[in-house]
């Protein structure tokens, strides 16, 4: 099935198909499996070819892992001022394995540029008047190849289609979910397409309800809200991979470092071949291969020995010749480290994120100083992630209210503390804030809110319990 042919048949406009080919290219580097690069042929003369596989250092995945760990990790604190709402949201995120999946999809976002979180209500109970009495909030996680913006404005996706591939009874299907606005309200429409050639064959609601994986799937849902029931997350990098500057999709963290990744793998593969091709050889004349009794003189399974042609000793007078190839270790090592510095710089980590210092230990101040570029990069990406997490939480709250969960407040205050302690000297900053409190330049509620992950209202309510001793 060609999803773009399906969209064309339905008269739906989305991002051009050429951009999704770029996403596929980023994905191949992320997996260390690039066609015509990691798998190639070498000509050996006289019409002979040898198939080869180029070794990969896997740095595309490494930079994505590191960015994910810096953006969304176990130190991130989500504070919701209303206690009942906070408890409900915490349980929903726990049930949907958000701490693990969230980090995973930050890595996938760094690799392919864009991910989406689509909450929905499952296991709903509806009364006779059509009112939802209960339900569980679930979250669908999607990555760039399955996200198709329909309308957008100033980089914000307003309407979108999401693709959910499914397999049932050895046949491939695609659930396509459209999130659109009608009369100022969002509606969600589902359709199921059998993955045949071209645009595929669209199933009727009766047909897809007979398939276990789609049983109970509603064709249309009216959300009753003027806000979308999905969140698009991307890196805060200008998309220069598409000629259309309005394209709202993100780009991979290494989108502009492909040449560097190519050079790293070329050098790394050459480094490995250096040890393979440059291993020790001992050339032995055939007269030396057996003793007088006809028994092998050397271990026949030892690959260091190489048997020379018959009568070789007659001309050379050298029964045994040892050859030790010179290994270019230092040259390869320097080239790889240089390339790693280039990659680190291009991906926003600063010039020396990846290096080997022979076991030297650096102080925290040195690390923070050298990571200043990385700190600014991470803070830039957190601008988007902060909005993403808050919007996801508000969707969860709205769905909880729809499911008649008591005591939820959609307008409650939400605070996200990313805790950049790895690349920021938190202790120094905290000491400075203590001085500000002593001078009267910072209030105690503001101090507590900042360092204890509380809202200022909650912090102010706890001040009477203080003993007057600075925290």
PDB file of N, CA and C in Angstrom, residues 78 80 82 84-99 101-102 116-122 124 132 134-141 223 225 227-231 387-412 414 416:
ATOM      1  N   UNK A  78       7.422  16.429  37.595  1.00  0.00           N
ATOM      2  CA  UNK A  78       6.167  17.028  37.138  1.00  0.00           C
ATOM      3  C   UNK A  78       5.359  17.382  38.379  1.00  0.00           C
ATOM      4  N   UNK A  80       1.897  19.158  39.816  1.00  0.00           N
ATOM      5  CA  UNK A  80       0.532  19.624  39.528  1.00  0.00           C
ATOM      6  C   UNK A  80      -0.050  20.128  40.845  1.00  0.00           C
ATOM      7  N   UNK A  82      -3.092  20.897  41.983  1.00  0.00           N
ATOM      8  CA  UNK A  82      -4.262  20.232  42.568  1.00  0.00           C
ATOM      9  C   UNK A  82      -3.916  18.778  42.888  1.00  0.00           C
ATOM     10  N   UNK A  84      -5.712  16.052  43.832  1.00  0.00           N
ATOM     11  CA  UNK A  84      -6.521  14.981  43.235  1.00  0.00           C
ATOM     12  C   UNK A  84      -6.155  14.798  41.768  1.00  0.00           C
ATOM     13  N   UNK A  85      -5.981  15.907  41.067  1.00  0.00           N
ATOM     14  CA  UNK A  85      -5.596  15.841  39.653  1.00  0.00           C
ATOM     15  C   UNK A  85      -4.198  15.252  39.511  1.00  0.00           C
ATOM     16  N   UNK A  86      -3.295  15.653  40.401  1.00  0.00           N
ATOM     17  CA  UNK A  86      -1.919  15.154  40.353  1.00  0.00           C
ATOM     18  C   UNK A  86      -1.880  13.641  40.536  1.00  0.00           C
ATOM     19  N   UNK A  87      -2.659  13.134  41.480  1.00  0.00           N
ATOM     20  CA  UNK A  87      -2.685  11.693  41.736  1.00  0.00           C
ATOM     21  C   UNK A  87      -3.232  10.937  40.531  1.00  0.00           C
ATOM     22  N   UNK A  88      -4.273  11.480  39.895  1.00  0.00           N
ATOM     23  CA  UNK A  88      -4.868  10.816  38.738  1.00  0.00           C
ATOM     24  C   UNK A  88      -3.888  10.783  37.563  1.00  0.00           C
ATOM     25  N   UNK A  89      -3.272  11.932  37.260  1.00  0.00           N
ATOM     26  CA  UNK A  89      -2.335  12.010  36.136  1.00  0.00           C
ATOM     27  C   UNK A  89      -1.142  11.088  36.378  1.00  0.00           C
ATOM     28  N   UNK A  90      -0.635  11.069  37.599  1.00  0.00           N
ATOM     29  CA  UNK A  90       0.499  10.203  37.924  1.00  0.00           C
ATOM     30  C   UNK A  90       0.167   8.742  37.665  1.00  0.00           C
ATOM     31  N   UNK A  91      -1.040   8.335  38.025  1.00  0.00           N
ATOM     32  CA  UNK A  91      -1.443   6.948  37.818  1.00  0.00           C
ATOM     33  C   UNK A  91      -1.598   6.636  36.333  1.00  0.00           C
ATOM     34  N   UNK A  92      -2.160   7.574  35.566  1.00  0.00           N
ATOM     35  CA  UNK A  92      -2.322   7.358  34.119  1.00  0.00           C
ATOM     36  C   UNK A  92      -0.958   7.212  33.449  1.00  0.00           C
ATOM     37  N   UNK A  93      -0.023   8.095  33.788  1.00  0.00           N
ATOM     38  CA  UNK A  93       1.318   8.023  33.202  1.00  0.00           C
ATOM     39  C   UNK A  93       2.005   6.715  33.588  1.00  0.00           C
ATOM     40  N   UNK A  94       1.791   6.274  34.836  1.00  0.00           N
ATOM     41  CA  UNK A  94       2.379   5.014  35.282  1.00  0.00           C
ATOM     42  C   UNK A  94       1.789   3.837  34.521  1.00  0.00           C
ATOM     43  N   UNK A  95       0.459   3.818  34.352  1.00  0.00           N
ATOM     44  CA  UNK A  95      -0.194   2.722  33.639  1.00  0.00           C
ATOM     45  C   UNK A  95       0.236   2.663  32.175  1.00  0.00           C
ATOM     46  N   UNK A  96       0.603   3.812  31.619  1.00  0.00           N
ATOM     47  CA  UNK A  96       1.034   3.853  30.220  1.00  0.00           C
ATOM     48  C   UNK A  96       2.554   3.804  30.071  1.00  0.00           C
ATOM     49  N   UNK A  97       3.250   3.496  31.171  1.00  0.00           N
ATOM     50  CA  UNK A  97       4.701   3.304  31.144  1.00  0.00           C
ATOM     51  C   UNK A  97       5.405   4.521  30.541  1.00  0.00           C
ATOM     52  N   UNK A  98       4.943   5.720  30.932  1.00  0.00           N
ATOM     53  CA  UNK A  98       5.419   6.931  30.264  1.00  0.00           C
ATOM     54  C   UNK A  98       6.894   7.215  30.528  1.00  0.00           C
ATOM     55  N   UNK A  99       7.394   6.923  31.738  1.00  0.00           N
ATOM     56  CA  UNK A  99       8.788   7.220  32.034  1.00  0.00           C
ATOM     57  C   UNK A  99       9.718   6.455  31.092  1.00  0.00           C
ATOM     58  N   UNK A 101       8.625   4.713  28.087  1.00  0.00           N
ATOM     59  CA  UNK A 101       8.271   4.987  26.697  1.00  0.00           C
ATOM     60  C   UNK A 101       8.593   6.427  26.309  1.00  0.00           C
ATOM     61  N   UNK A 102       8.448   7.341  27.269  1.00  0.00           N
ATOM     62  CA  UNK A 102       8.764   8.728  26.974  1.00  0.00           C
ATOM     63  C   UNK A 102      10.221   8.901  26.604  1.00  0.00           C
ATOM     64  N   UNK A 116       4.730  11.577  18.144  1.00  0.00           N
ATOM     65  CA  UNK A 116       3.411  12.079  18.566  1.00  0.00           C
ATOM     66  C   UNK A 116       2.893  11.219  19.712  1.00  0.00           C
ATOM     67  N   UNK A 117       2.140  11.864  20.593  1.00  0.00           N
ATOM     68  CA  UNK A 117       1.454  11.176  21.688  1.00  0.00           C
ATOM     69  C   UNK A 117      -0.042  11.404  21.488  1.00  0.00           C
ATOM     70  N   UNK A 118      -0.797  10.306  21.392  1.00  0.00           N
ATOM     71  CA  UNK A 118      -2.227  10.406  21.104  1.00  0.00           C
ATOM     72  C   UNK A 118      -3.005   9.678  22.205  1.00  0.00           C
ATOM     73  N   UNK A 119      -3.435  10.395  23.239  1.00  0.00           N
ATOM     74  CA  UNK A 119      -4.257   9.757  24.292  1.00  0.00           C
ATOM     75  C   UNK A 119      -5.666   9.452  23.784  1.00  0.00           C
ATOM     76  N   UNK A 120      -6.288   8.447  24.378  1.00  0.00           N
ATOM     77  CA  UNK A 120      -7.671   8.093  24.014  1.00  0.00           C
ATOM     78  C   UNK A 120      -8.313   7.358  25.180  1.00  0.00           C
ATOM     79  N   UNK A 121      -9.631   7.256  25.135  1.00  0.00           N
ATOM     80  CA  UNK A 121     -10.374   6.530  26.167  1.00  0.00           C
ATOM     81  C   UNK A 121     -10.650   5.105  25.712  1.00  0.00           C
ATOM     82  N   UNK A 122     -10.283   4.156  26.539  1.00  0.00           N
ATOM     83  CA  UNK A 122     -10.541   2.742  26.244  1.00  0.00           C
ATOM     84  C   UNK A 122     -11.485   2.174  27.296  1.00  0.00           C
ATOM     85  N   UNK A 124     -14.699   2.091  27.533  1.00  0.00           N
ATOM     86  CA  UNK A 124     -15.709   3.055  27.977  1.00  0.00           C
ATOM     87  C   UNK A 124     -17.037   2.382  28.296  1.00  0.00           C
ATOM     88  N   UNK A 132     -20.663   9.236  28.722  1.00  0.00           N
ATOM     89  CA  UNK A 132     -19.598   8.326  29.149  1.00  0.00           C
ATOM     90  C   UNK A 132     -19.572   8.269  30.670  1.00  0.00           C
ATOM     91  N   UNK A 134     -17.528   5.878  32.427  1.00  0.00           N
ATOM     92  CA  UNK A 134     -16.192   5.497  32.894  1.00  0.00           C
ATOM     93  C   UNK A 134     -15.331   5.127  31.683  1.00  0.00           C
ATOM     94  N   UNK A 135     -14.054   5.013  31.914  1.00  0.00           N
ATOM     95  CA  UNK A 135     -13.116   4.647  30.857  1.00  0.00           C
ATOM     96  C   UNK A 135     -11.687   4.797  31.352  1.00  0.00           C
ATOM     97  N   UNK A 136     -10.779   4.171  30.655  1.00  0.00           N
ATOM     98  CA  UNK A 136      -9.363   4.238  31.007  1.00  0.00           C
ATOM     99  C   UNK A 136      -8.619   5.035  29.945  1.00  0.00           C
ATOM    100  N   UNK A 137      -7.742   5.945  30.389  1.00  0.00           N
ATOM    101  CA  UNK A 137      -6.956   6.744  29.446  1.00  0.00           C
ATOM    102  C   UNK A 137      -5.728   5.943  29.017  1.00  0.00           C
ATOM    103  N   UNK A 138      -5.611   5.733  27.729  1.00  0.00           N
ATOM    104  CA  UNK A 138      -4.451   5.070  27.142  1.00  0.00           C
ATOM    105  C   UNK A 138      -3.714   6.073  26.260  1.00  0.00           C
ATOM    106  N   UNK A 139      -2.447   5.782  25.969  1.00  0.00           N
ATOM    107  CA  UNK A 139      -1.649   6.669  25.122  1.00  0.00           C
ATOM    108  C   UNK A 139      -1.050   5.856  23.980  1.00  0.00           C
ATOM    109  N   UNK A 140      -1.303   6.306  22.763  1.00  0.00           N
ATOM    110  CA  UNK A 140      -0.619   5.750  21.594  1.00  0.00           C
ATOM    111  C   UNK A 140       0.639   6.567  21.324  1.00  0.00           C
ATOM    112  N   UNK A 141       1.760   5.872  21.087  1.00  0.00           N
ATOM    113  CA  UNK A 141       3.022   6.528  20.779  1.00  0.00           C
ATOM    114  C   UNK A 141       3.333   6.280  19.299  1.00  0.00           C
ATOM    115  N   UNK A 223     -15.091  14.943  20.036  1.00  0.00           N
ATOM    116  CA  UNK A 223     -14.403  15.182  21.312  1.00  0.00           C
ATOM    117  C   UNK A 223     -15.092  16.243  22.152  1.00  0.00           C
ATOM    118  N   UNK A 225     -14.288  19.247  22.223  1.00  0.00           N
ATOM    119  CA  UNK A 225     -13.265  20.189  22.660  1.00  0.00           C
ATOM    120  C   UNK A 225     -12.724  20.952  21.463  1.00  0.00           C
ATOM    121  N   UNK A 227      -9.679  21.909  21.430  1.00  0.00           N
ATOM    122  CA  UNK A 227      -8.240  21.639  21.468  1.00  0.00           C
ATOM    123  C   UNK A 227      -7.980  20.237  20.940  1.00  0.00           C
ATOM    124  N   UNK A 228      -6.867  20.025  20.241  1.00  0.00           N
ATOM    125  CA  UNK A 228      -6.587  18.706  19.654  1.00  0.00           C
ATOM    126  C   UNK A 228      -6.348  17.645  20.715  1.00  0.00           C
ATOM    127  N   UNK A 229      -6.632  16.413  20.349  1.00  0.00           N
ATOM    128  CA  UNK A 229      -6.417  15.284  21.252  1.00  0.00           C
ATOM    129  C   UNK A 229      -5.138  14.541  20.848  1.00  0.00           C
ATOM    130  N   UNK A 230      -4.151  15.295  20.443  1.00  0.00           N
ATOM    131  CA  UNK A 230      -2.839  14.734  20.119  1.00  0.00           C
ATOM    132  C   UNK A 230      -1.789  15.798  20.408  1.00  0.00           C
ATOM    133  N   UNK A 231      -0.554  15.345  20.604  1.00  0.00           N
ATOM    134  CA  UNK A 231       0.568  16.259  20.832  1.00  0.00           C
ATOM    135  C   UNK A 231       1.707  15.855  19.904  1.00  0.00           C
ATOM    136  N   UNK A 387       6.237  22.437  26.748  1.00  0.00           N
ATOM    137  CA  UNK A 387       4.864  22.607  26.241  1.00  0.00           C
ATOM    138  C   UNK A 387       4.224  21.259  25.923  1.00  0.00           C
ATOM    139  N   UNK A 388       5.015  20.333  25.378  1.00  0.00           N
ATOM    140  CA  UNK A 388       4.495  19.015  24.995  1.00  0.00           C
ATOM    141  C   UNK A 388       3.974  18.263  26.219  1.00  0.00           C
ATOM    142  N   UNK A 389       4.777  18.207  27.276  1.00  0.00           N
ATOM    143  CA  UNK A 389       4.366  17.461  28.471  1.00  0.00           C
ATOM    144  C   UNK A 389       3.136  18.104  29.112  1.00  0.00           C
ATOM    145  N   UNK A 390       3.120  19.430  29.178  1.00  0.00           N
ATOM    146  CA  UNK A 390       1.970  20.116  29.775  1.00  0.00           C
ATOM    147  C   UNK A 390       0.700  19.865  28.967  1.00  0.00           C
ATOM    148  N   UNK A 391       0.806  19.927  27.633  1.00  0.00           N
ATOM    149  CA  UNK A 391      -0.374  19.695  26.796  1.00  0.00           C
ATOM    150  C   UNK A 391      -0.848  18.247  26.912  1.00  0.00           C
ATOM    151  N   UNK A 392       0.091  17.306  26.971  1.00  0.00           N
ATOM    152  CA  UNK A 392      -0.269  15.899  27.156  1.00  0.00           C
ATOM    153  C   UNK A 392      -1.029  15.710  28.460  1.00  0.00           C
ATOM    154  N   UNK A 393      -0.562  16.342  29.515  1.00  0.00           N
ATOM    155  CA  UNK A 393      -1.229  16.226  30.816  1.00  0.00           C
ATOM    156  C   UNK A 393      -2.636  16.815  30.761  1.00  0.00           C
ATOM    157  N   UNK A 394      -2.791  17.948  30.095  1.00  0.00           N
ATOM    158  CA  UNK A 394      -4.126  18.573  30.018  1.00  0.00           C
ATOM    159  C   UNK A 394      -5.087  17.708  29.197  1.00  0.00           C
ATOM    160  N   UNK A 395      -4.593  17.039  28.165  1.00  0.00           N
ATOM    161  CA  UNK A 395      -5.449  16.106  27.412  1.00  0.00           C
ATOM    162  C   UNK A 395      -5.886  14.959  28.315  1.00  0.00           C
ATOM    163  N   UNK A 396      -4.942  14.430  29.107  1.00  0.00           N
ATOM    164  CA  UNK A 396      -5.277  13.347  30.043  1.00  0.00           C
ATOM    165  C   UNK A 396      -6.352  13.808  31.025  1.00  0.00           C
ATOM    166  N   UNK A 397      -6.210  15.042  31.526  1.00  0.00           N
ATOM    167  CA  UNK A 397      -7.208  15.566  32.470  1.00  0.00           C
ATOM    168  C   UNK A 397      -8.570  15.690  31.787  1.00  0.00           C
ATOM    169  N   UNK A 398      -8.591  16.226  30.546  1.00  0.00           N
ATOM    170  CA  UNK A 398      -9.868  16.379  29.829  1.00  0.00           C
ATOM    171  C   UNK A 398     -10.536  15.024  29.600  1.00  0.00           C
ATOM    172  N   UNK A 399      -9.734  14.018  29.238  1.00  0.00           N
ATOM    173  CA  UNK A 399     -10.303  12.684  29.031  1.00  0.00           C
ATOM    174  C   UNK A 399     -10.808  12.105  30.347  1.00  0.00           C
ATOM    175  N   UNK A 400     -10.092  12.393  31.450  1.00  0.00           N
ATOM    176  CA  UNK A 400     -10.554  11.935  32.762  1.00  0.00           C
ATOM    177  C   UNK A 400     -11.876  12.572  33.142  1.00  0.00           C
ATOM    178  N   UNK A 401     -12.020  13.857  32.829  1.00  0.00           N
ATOM    179  CA  UNK A 401     -13.290  14.542  33.093  1.00  0.00           C
ATOM    180  C   UNK A 401     -14.403  13.941  32.246  1.00  0.00           C
ATOM    181  N   UNK A 402     -14.085  13.633  30.959  1.00  0.00           N
ATOM    182  CA  UNK A 402     -15.069  12.990  30.083  1.00  0.00           C
ATOM    183  C   UNK A 402     -15.500  11.637  30.640  1.00  0.00           C
ATOM    184  N   UNK A 403     -14.539  10.923  31.261  1.00  0.00           N
ATOM    185  CA  UNK A 403     -14.838   9.603  31.832  1.00  0.00           C
ATOM    186  C   UNK A 403     -15.445   9.698  33.229  1.00  0.00           C
ATOM    187  N   UNK A 404     -15.879  10.915  33.618  1.00  0.00           N
ATOM    188  CA  UNK A 404     -16.580  11.143  34.890  1.00  0.00           C
ATOM    189  C   UNK A 404     -15.723  10.857  36.115  1.00  0.00           C
ATOM    190  N   UNK A 405     -14.416  11.077  35.996  1.00  0.00           N
ATOM    191  CA  UNK A 405     -13.547  10.960  37.170  1.00  0.00           C
ATOM    192  C   UNK A 405     -13.752  12.195  38.037  1.00  0.00           C
ATOM    193  N   UNK A 406     -14.107  12.044  39.303  1.00  0.00           N
ATOM    194  CA  UNK A 406     -14.431  13.217  40.143  1.00  0.00           C
ATOM    195  C   UNK A 406     -13.193  13.995  40.574  1.00  0.00           C
ATOM    196  N   UNK A 407     -13.375  15.299  40.766  1.00  0.00           N
ATOM    197  CA  UNK A 407     -12.349  16.137  41.382  1.00  0.00           C
ATOM    198  C   UNK A 407     -11.236  16.618  40.484  1.00  0.00           C
ATOM    199  N   UNK A 408     -11.346  16.428  39.177  1.00  0.00           N
ATOM    200  CA  UNK A 408     -10.263  16.848  38.281  1.00  0.00           C
ATOM    201  C   UNK A 408     -10.429  18.303  37.875  1.00  0.00           C
ATOM    202  N   UNK A 409      -9.297  19.018  37.779  1.00  0.00           N
ATOM    203  CA  UNK A 409      -9.297  20.423  37.375  1.00  0.00           C
ATOM    204  C   UNK A 409      -8.364  20.611  36.188  1.00  0.00           C
ATOM    205  N   UNK A 410      -8.942  20.997  35.052  1.00  0.00           N
ATOM    206  CA  UNK A 410      -8.129  21.154  33.843  1.00  0.00           C
ATOM    207  C   UNK A 410      -7.224  22.367  33.923  1.00  0.00           C
ATOM    208  N   UNK A 411      -7.653  23.414  34.610  1.00  0.00           N
ATOM    209  CA  UNK A 411      -6.891  24.661  34.649  1.00  0.00           C
ATOM    210  C   UNK A 411      -5.887  24.705  35.793  1.00  0.00           C
ATOM    211  N   UNK A 412      -5.595  23.571  36.395  1.00  0.00           N
ATOM    212  CA  UNK A 412      -4.634  23.542  37.484  1.00  0.00           C
ATOM    213  C   UNK A 412      -3.237  23.907  36.984  1.00  0.00           C
ATOM    214  N   UNK A 414       0.622  23.600  36.249  1.00  0.00           N
ATOM    215  CA  UNK A 414       1.538  22.480  35.973  1.00  0.00           C
ATOM    216  C   UNK A 414       2.949  23.043  35.832  1.00  0.00           C
ATOM    217  N   UNK A 416       7.080  21.869  35.158  1.00  0.00           N
ATOM    218  CA  UNK A 416       8.020  20.821  34.749  1.00  0.00           C
ATOM    219  C   UNK A 416       9.429  21.264  35.129  1.00  0.00           C
TER     220      UNK A 416
END
